[in-house]
PDB file of C-alpha atoms and ligand atoms in Angstrom:
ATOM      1  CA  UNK Y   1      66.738  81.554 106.887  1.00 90.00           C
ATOM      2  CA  UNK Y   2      69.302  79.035 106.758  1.00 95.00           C
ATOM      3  CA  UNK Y   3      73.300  79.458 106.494  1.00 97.00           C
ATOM      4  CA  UNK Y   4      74.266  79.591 103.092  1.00 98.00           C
ATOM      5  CA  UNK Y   5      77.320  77.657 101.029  1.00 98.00           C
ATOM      6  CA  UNK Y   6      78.459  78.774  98.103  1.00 98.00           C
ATOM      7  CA  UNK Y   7      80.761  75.863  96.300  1.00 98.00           C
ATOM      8  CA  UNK Y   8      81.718  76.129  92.342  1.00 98.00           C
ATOM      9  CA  UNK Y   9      85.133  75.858  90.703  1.00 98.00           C
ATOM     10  CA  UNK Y  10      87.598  78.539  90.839  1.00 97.00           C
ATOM     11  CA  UNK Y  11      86.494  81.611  88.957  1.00 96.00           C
ATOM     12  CA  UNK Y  12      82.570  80.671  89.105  1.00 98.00           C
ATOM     13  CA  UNK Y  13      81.282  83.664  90.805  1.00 97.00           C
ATOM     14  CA  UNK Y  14      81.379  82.418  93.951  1.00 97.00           C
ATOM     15  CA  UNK Y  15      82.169  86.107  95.421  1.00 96.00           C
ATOM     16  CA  UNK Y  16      80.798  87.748  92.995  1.00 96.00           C
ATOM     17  CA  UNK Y  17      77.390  86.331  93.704  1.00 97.00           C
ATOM     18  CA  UNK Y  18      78.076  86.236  97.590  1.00 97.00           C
ATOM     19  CA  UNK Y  19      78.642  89.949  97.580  1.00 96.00           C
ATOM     20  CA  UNK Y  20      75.436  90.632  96.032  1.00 97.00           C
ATOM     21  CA  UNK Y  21      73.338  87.967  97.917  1.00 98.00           C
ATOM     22  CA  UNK Y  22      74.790  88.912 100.959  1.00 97.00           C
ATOM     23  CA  UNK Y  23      74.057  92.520 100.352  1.00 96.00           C
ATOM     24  CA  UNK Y  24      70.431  91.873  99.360  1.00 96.00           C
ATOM     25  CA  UNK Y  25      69.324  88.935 102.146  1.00 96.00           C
ATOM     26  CA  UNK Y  26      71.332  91.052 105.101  1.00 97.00           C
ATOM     27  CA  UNK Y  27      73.865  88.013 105.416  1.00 97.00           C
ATOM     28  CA  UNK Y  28      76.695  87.938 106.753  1.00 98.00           C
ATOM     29  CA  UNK Y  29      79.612  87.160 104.516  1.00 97.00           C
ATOM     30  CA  UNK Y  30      82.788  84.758 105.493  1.00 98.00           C
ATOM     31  CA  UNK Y  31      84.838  84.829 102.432  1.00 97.00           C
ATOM     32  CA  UNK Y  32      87.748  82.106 103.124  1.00 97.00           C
ATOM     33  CA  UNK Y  33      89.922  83.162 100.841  1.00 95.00           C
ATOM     34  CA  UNK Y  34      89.474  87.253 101.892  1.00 94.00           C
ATOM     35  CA  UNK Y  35      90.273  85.547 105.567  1.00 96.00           C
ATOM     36  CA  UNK Y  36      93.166  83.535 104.673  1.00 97.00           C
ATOM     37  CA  UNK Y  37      94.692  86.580 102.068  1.00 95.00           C
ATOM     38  CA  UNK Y  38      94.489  88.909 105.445  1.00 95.00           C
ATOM     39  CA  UNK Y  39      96.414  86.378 107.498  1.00 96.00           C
ATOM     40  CA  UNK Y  40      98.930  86.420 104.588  1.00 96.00           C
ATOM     41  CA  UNK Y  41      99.846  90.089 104.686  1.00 94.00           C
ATOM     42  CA  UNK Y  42     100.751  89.813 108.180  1.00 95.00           C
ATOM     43  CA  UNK Y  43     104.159  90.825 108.759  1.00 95.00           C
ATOM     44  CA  UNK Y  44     104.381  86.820 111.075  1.00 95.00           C
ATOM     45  CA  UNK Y  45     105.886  83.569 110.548  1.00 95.00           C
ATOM     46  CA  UNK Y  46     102.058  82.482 110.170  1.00 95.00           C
ATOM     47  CA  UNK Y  47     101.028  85.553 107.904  1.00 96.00           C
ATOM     48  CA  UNK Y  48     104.386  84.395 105.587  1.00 96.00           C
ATOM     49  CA  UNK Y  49     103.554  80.486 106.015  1.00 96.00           C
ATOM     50  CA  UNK Y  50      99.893  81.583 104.594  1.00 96.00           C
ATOM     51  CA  UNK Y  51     101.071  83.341 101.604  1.00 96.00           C
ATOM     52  CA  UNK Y  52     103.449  81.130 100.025  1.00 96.00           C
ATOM     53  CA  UNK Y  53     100.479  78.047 100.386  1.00 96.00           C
ATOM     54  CA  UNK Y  54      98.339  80.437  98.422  1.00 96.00           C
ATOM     55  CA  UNK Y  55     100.560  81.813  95.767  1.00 94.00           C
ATOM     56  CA  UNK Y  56     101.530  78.111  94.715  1.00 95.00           C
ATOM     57  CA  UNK Y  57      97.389  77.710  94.669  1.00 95.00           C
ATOM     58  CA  UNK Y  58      97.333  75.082  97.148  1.00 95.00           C
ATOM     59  CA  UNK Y  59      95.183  74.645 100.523  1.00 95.00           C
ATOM     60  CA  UNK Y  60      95.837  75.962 103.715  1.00 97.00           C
ATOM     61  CA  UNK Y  61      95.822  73.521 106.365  1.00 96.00           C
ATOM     62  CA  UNK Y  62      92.943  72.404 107.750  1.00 95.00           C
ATOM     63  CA  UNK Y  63      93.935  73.630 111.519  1.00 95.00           C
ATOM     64  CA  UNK Y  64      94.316  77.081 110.371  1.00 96.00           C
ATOM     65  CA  UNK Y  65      91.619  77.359 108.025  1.00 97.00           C
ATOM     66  CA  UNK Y  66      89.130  75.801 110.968  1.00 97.00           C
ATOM     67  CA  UNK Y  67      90.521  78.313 113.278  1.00 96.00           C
ATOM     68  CA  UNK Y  68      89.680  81.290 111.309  1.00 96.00           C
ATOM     69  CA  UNK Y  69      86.255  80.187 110.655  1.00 97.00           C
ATOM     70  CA  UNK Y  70      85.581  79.012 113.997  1.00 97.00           C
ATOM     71  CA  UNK Y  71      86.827  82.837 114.889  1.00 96.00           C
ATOM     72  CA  UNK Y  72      84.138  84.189 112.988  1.00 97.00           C
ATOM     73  CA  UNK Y  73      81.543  81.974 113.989  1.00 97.00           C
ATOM     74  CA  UNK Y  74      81.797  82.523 117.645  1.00 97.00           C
ATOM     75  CA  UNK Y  75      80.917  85.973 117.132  1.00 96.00           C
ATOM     76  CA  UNK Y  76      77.566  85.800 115.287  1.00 97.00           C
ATOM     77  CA  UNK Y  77      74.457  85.949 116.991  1.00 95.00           C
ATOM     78  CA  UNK Y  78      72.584  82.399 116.409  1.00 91.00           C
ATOM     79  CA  UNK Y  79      69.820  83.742 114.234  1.00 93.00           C
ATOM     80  CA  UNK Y  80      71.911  85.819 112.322  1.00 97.00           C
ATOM     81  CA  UNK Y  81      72.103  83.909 108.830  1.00 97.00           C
ATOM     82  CA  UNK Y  82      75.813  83.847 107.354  1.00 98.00           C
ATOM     83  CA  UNK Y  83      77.150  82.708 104.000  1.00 98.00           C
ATOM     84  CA  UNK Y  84      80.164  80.670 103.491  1.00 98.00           C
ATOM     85  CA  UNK Y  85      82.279  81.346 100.568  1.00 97.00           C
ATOM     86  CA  UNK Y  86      84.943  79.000  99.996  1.00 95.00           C
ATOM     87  CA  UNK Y  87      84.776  76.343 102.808  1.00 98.00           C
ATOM     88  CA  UNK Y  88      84.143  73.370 103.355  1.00 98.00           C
ATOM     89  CA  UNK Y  89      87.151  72.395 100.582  1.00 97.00           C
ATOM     90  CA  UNK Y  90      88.248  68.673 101.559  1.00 97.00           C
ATOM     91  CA  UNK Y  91      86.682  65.653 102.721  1.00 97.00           C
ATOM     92  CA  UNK Y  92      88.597  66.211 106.315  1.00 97.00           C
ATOM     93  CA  UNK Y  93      87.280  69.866 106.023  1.00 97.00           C
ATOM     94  CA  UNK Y  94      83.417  69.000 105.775  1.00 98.00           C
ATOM     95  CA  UNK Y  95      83.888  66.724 109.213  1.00 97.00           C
ATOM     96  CA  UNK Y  96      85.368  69.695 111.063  1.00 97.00           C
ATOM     97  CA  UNK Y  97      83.222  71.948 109.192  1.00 98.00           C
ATOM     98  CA  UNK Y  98      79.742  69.866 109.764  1.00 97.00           C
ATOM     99  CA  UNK Y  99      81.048  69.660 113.643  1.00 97.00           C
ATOM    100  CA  UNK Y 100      81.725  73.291 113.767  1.00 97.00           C
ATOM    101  CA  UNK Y 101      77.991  74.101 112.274  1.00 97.00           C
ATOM    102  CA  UNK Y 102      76.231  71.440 114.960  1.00 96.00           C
ATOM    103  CA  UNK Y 103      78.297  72.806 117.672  1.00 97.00           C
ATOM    104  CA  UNK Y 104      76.805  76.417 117.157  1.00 96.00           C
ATOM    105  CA  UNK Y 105      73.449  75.028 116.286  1.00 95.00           C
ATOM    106  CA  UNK Y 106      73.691  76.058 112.643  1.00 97.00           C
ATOM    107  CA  UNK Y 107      72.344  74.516 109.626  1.00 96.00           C
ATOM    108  CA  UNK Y 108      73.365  75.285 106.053  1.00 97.00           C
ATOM    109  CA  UNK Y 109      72.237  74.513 102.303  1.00 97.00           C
ATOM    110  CA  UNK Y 110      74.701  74.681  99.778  1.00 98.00           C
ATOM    111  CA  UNK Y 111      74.283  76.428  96.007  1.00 98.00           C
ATOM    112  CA  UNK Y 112      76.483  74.748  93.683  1.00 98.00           C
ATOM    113  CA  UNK Y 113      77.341  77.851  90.853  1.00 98.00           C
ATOM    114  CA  UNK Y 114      78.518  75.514  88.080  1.00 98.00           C
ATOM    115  CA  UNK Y 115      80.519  76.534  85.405  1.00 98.00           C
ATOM    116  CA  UNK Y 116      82.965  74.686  82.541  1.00 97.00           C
ATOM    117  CA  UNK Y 117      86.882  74.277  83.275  1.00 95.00           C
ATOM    118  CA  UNK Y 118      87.787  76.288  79.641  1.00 95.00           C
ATOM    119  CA  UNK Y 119      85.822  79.245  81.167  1.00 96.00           C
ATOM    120  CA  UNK Y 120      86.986  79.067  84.760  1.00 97.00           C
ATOM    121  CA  UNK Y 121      90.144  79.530  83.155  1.00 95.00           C
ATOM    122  CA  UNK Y 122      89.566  82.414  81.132  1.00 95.00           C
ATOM    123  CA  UNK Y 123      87.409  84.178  84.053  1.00 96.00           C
ATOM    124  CA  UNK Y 124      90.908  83.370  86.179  1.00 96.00           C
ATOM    125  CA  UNK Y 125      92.744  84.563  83.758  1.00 95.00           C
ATOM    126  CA  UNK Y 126      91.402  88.179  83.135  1.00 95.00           C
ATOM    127  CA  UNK Y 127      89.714  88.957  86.349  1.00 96.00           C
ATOM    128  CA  UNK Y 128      91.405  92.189  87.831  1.00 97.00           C
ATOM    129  CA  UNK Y 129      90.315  93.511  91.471  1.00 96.00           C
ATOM    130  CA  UNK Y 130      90.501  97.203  92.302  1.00 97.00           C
ATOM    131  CA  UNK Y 131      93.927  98.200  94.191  1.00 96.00           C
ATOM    132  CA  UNK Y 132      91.460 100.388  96.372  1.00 97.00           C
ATOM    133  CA  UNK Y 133      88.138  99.305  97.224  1.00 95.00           C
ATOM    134  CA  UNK Y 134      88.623  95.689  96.397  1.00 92.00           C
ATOM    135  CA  UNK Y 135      85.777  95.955  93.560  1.00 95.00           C
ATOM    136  CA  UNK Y 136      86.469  92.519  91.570  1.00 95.00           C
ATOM    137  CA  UNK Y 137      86.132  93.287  87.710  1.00 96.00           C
ATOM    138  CA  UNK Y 138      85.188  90.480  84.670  1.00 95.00           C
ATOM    139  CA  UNK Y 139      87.504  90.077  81.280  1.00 93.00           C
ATOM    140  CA  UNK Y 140      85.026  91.896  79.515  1.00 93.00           C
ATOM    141  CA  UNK Y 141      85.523  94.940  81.484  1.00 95.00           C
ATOM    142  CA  UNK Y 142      88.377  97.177  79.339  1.00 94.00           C
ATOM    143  CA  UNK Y 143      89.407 100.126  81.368  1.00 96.00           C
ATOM    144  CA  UNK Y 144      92.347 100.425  83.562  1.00 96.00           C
ATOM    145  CA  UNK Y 145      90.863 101.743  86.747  1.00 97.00           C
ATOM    146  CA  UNK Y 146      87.844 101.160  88.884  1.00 98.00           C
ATOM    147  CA  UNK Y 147      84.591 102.563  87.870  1.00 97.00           C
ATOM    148  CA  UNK Y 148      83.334 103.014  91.669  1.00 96.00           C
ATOM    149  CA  UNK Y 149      86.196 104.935  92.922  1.00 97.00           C
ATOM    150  CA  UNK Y 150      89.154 105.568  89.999  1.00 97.00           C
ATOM    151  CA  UNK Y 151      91.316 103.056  91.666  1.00 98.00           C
ATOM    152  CA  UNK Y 152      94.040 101.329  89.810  1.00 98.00           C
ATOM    153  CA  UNK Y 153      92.637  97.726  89.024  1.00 98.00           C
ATOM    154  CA  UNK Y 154      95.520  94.760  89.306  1.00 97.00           C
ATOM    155  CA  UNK Y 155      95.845  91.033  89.009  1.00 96.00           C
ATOM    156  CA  UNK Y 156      95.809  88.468  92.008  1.00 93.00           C
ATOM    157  CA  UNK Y 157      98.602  87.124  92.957  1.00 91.00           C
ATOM    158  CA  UNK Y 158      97.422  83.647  92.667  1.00 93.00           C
ATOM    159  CA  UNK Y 159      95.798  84.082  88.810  1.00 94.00           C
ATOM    160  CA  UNK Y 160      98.845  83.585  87.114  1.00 93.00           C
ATOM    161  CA  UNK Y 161      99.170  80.105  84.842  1.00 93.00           C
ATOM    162  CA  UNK Y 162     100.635  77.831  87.477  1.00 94.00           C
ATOM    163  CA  UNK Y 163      99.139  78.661  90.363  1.00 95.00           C
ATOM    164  CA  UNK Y 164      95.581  78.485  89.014  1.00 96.00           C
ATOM    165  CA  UNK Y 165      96.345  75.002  87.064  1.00 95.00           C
ATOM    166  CA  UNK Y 166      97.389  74.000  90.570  1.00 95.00           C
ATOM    167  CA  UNK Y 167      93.718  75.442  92.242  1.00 95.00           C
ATOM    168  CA  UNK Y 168      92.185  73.568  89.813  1.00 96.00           C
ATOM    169  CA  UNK Y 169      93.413  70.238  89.922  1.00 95.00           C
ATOM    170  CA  UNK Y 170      93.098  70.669  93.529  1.00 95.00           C
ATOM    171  CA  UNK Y 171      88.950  71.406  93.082  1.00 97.00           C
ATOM    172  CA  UNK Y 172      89.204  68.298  90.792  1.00 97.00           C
ATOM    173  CA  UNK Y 173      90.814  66.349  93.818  1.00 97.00           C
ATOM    174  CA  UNK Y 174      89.853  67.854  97.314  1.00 97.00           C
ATOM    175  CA  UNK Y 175      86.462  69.529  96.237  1.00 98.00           C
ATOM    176  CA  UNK Y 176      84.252  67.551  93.973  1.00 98.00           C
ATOM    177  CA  UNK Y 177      84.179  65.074  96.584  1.00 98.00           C
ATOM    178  CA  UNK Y 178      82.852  67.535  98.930  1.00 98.00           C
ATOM    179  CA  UNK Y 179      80.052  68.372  96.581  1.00 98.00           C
ATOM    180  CA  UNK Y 180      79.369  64.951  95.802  1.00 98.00           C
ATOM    181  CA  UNK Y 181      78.794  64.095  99.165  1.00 98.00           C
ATOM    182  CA  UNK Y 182      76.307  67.354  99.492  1.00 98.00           C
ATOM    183  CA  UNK Y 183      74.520  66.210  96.959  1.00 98.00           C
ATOM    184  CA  UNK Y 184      74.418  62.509  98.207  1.00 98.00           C
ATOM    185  CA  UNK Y 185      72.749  64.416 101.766  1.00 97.00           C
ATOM    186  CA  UNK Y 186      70.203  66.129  99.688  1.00 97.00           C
ATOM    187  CA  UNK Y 187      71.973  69.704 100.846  1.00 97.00           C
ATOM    188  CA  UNK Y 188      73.081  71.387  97.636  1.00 98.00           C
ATOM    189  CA  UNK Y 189      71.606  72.900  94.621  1.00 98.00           C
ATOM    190  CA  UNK Y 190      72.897  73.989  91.158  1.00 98.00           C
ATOM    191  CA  UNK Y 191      72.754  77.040  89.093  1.00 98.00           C
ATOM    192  CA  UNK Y 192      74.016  77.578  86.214  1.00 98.00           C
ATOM    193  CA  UNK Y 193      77.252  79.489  86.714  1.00 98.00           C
ATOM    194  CA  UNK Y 194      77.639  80.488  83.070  1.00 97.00           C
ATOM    195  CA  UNK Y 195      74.735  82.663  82.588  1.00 97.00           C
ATOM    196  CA  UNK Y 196      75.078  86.397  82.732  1.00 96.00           C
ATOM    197  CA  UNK Y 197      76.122  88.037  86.144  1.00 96.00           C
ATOM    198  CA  UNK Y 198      72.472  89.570  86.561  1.00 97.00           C
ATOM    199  CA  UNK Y 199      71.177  85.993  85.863  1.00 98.00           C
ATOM    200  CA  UNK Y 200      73.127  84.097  87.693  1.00 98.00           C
ATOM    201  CA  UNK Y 201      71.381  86.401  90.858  1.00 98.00           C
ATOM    202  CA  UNK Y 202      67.736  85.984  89.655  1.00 98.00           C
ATOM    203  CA  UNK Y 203      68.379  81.774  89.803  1.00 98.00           C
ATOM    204  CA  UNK Y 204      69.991  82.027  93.292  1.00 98.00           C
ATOM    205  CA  UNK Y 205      66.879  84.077  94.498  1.00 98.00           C
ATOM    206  CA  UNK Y 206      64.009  82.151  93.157  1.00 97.00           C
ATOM    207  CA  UNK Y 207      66.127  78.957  94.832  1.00 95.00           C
ATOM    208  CA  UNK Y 208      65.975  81.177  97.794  1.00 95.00           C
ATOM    209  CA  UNK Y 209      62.312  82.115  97.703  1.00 93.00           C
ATOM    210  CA  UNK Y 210      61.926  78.185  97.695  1.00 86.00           C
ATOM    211  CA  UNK Y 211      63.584  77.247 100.774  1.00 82.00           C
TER     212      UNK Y 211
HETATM  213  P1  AP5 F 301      89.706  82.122  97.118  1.00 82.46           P
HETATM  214  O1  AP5 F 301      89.916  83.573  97.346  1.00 82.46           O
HETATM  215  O2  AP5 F 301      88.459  81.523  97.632  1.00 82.46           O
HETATM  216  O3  AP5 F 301      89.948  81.883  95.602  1.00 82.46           O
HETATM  217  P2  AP5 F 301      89.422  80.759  94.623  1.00 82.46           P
HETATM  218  O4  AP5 F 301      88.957  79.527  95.264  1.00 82.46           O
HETATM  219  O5  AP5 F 301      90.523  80.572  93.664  1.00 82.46           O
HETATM  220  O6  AP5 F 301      88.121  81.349  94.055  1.00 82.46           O
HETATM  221  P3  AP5 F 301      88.046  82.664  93.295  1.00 82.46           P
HETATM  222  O7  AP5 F 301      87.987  83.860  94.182  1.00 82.46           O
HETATM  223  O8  AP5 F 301      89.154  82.721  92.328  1.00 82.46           O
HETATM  224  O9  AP5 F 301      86.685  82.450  92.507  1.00 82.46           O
HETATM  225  P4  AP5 F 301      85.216  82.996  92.692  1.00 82.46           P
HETATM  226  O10 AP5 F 301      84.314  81.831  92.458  1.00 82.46           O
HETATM  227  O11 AP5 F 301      85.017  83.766  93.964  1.00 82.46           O
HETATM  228  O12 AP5 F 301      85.112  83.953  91.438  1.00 82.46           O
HETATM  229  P5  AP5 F 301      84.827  85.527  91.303  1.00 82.46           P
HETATM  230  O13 AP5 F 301      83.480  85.872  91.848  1.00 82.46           O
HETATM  231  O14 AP5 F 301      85.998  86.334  91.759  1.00 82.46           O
HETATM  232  O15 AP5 F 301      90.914  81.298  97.746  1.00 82.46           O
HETATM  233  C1  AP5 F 301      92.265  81.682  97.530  1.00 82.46           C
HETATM  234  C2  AP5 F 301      93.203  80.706  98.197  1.00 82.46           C
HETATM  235  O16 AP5 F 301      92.973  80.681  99.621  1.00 82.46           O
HETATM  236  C3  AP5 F 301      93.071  79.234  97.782  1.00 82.46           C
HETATM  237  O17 AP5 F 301      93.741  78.952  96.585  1.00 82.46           O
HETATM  238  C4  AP5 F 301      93.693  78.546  98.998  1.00 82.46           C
HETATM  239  O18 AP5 F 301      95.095  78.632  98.984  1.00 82.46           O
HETATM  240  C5  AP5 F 301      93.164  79.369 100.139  1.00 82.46           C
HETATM  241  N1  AP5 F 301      91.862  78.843 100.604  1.00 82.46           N
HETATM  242  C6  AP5 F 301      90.628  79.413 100.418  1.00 82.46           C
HETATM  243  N2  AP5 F 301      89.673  78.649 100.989  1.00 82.46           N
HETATM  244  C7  AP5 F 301      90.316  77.591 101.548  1.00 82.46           C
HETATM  245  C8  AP5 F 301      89.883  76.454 102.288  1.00 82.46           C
HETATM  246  N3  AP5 F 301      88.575  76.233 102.575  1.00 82.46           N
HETATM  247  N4  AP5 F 301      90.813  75.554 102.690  1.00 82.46           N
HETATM  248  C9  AP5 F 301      92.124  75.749 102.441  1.00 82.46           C
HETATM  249  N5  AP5 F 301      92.601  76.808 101.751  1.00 82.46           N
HETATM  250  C10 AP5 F 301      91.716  77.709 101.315  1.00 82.46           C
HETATM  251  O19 AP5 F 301      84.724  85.609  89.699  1.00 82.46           O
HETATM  252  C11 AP5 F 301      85.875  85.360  88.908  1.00 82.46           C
HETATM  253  C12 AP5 F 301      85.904  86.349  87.724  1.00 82.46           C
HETATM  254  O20 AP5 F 301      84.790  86.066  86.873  1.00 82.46           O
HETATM  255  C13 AP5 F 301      85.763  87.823  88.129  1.00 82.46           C
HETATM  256  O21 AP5 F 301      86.539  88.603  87.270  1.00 82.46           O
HETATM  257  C14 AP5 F 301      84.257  88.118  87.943  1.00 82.46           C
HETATM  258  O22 AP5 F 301      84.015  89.482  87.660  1.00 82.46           O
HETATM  259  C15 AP5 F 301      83.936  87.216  86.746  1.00 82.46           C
HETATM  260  N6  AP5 F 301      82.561  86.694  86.762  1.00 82.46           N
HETATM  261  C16 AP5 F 301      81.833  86.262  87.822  1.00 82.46           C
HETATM  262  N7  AP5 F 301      80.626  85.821  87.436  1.00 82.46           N
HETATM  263  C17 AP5 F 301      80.598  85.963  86.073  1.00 82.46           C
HETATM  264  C18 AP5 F 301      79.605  85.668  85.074  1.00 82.46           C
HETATM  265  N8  AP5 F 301      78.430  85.123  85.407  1.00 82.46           N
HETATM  266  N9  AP5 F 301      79.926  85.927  83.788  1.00 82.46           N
HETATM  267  C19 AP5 F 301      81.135  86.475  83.450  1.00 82.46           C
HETATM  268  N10 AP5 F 301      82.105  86.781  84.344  1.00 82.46           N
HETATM  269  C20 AP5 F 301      81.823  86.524  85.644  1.00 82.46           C
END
């Protein structure tokens, strides 16, 4: 199996989908923004650099962000099949990220999880993640605390008004591009994003069973 990439627009499931996926395919999972939040609550010039680029909802720089992933790379057996989550984000990002790949003899095909800017917005908007375990919870979910392990469930720093205007309008700018250019090579596919959780899964997999 190849490497997997998932792209989509803040808020399209991108985790939420690579959790499961991952789970099911025995992948393993490099979650960017997990990465880059880690970095962030280091008590470092770097780990406070980090934070305030994410909390304003703009990108990390490139050398950092190609660092990290580079990091993880290096220590993944060759026939182990990973899936990215969040990278390659910028034109300058897919060269160093298409370099990085070729350099560990790695090939990838990207699923594009496609969903509308209104409800992006409202996913952003209401998501809540579990203070605990991490578990990442949908508007429609109504109680206070996790259902997995009674954990308190809280917002992300980033999803507040300004900062996710600012992620978006950074997709629009830094990574449509990207997917264009995917798309252009013949490397990415679309689901629909806006289906049910559940469904969203069974289109991924019979794309999957395909490859
Ligand atoms: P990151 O953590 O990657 O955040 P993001 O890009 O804003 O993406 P999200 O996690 O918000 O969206 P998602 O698609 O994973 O949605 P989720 O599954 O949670 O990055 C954070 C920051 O790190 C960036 O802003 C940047 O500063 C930095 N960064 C990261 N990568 C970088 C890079 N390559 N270069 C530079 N900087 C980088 O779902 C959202 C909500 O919707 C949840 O509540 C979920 O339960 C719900 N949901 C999911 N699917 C459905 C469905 N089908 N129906 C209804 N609800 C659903």
């Amino acid at each position: 199996m190849k490497d997997l990439i998932f792209f989509g627009i803040q808020g399209s499931g991108k985790g939420t989908q690579g959790f499961i996926i991952a789970k099911e395919y025995g992948l393993e999972i490099f979650e960017t923004g997990a990465a880059l939040r880690s970095i962030a609550a280091q008590d470092s010039e770097l780990g406070k650099k980090v934070k305030n680029i994410i909390e304003s909802g703009n990108l990390v720089t490139n050398e950092i962000v190609m660092q990290v992933v580079e990091d993880f790379i290096v220590n993944v057996p060759a026939n182990q099949p990973i899936l990215f989550d969040g990278i390659p984000r910028s034109m300058p990002q897919k060269e160093s990220f298409d370099n990085l790949l070729q350099k560990y003899e790695r090939e990838a095909i990207g699923i594009l999880i496609d969903i509308s800017l209104e409800e992006a917005k409202n996913r952003l908007l209401g998501r809540r993640i579990c203070s605990l375990c991490k578990k990442v919870f949908p508007v429609s979910y109504i109680n206070d605390n996790c259902d997995k392990c009674e954990g308190i469930l809280q917002k992300r720093s980033d999803d507040n008004e300004q900062a996710i205007i600012r992620r978006l309008e950074n997709f629009d700018k830094e990574t449509v591009p990207v997917i264009d250019k995917y798309f252009e090579e013949g490397k990415i596919i679309r689901v629909d994003g806006q289906l049910p959780i559940a469904e969203v899964t069974k289109d991924i997999k019979n794309i999957l069973t395909e490859l």
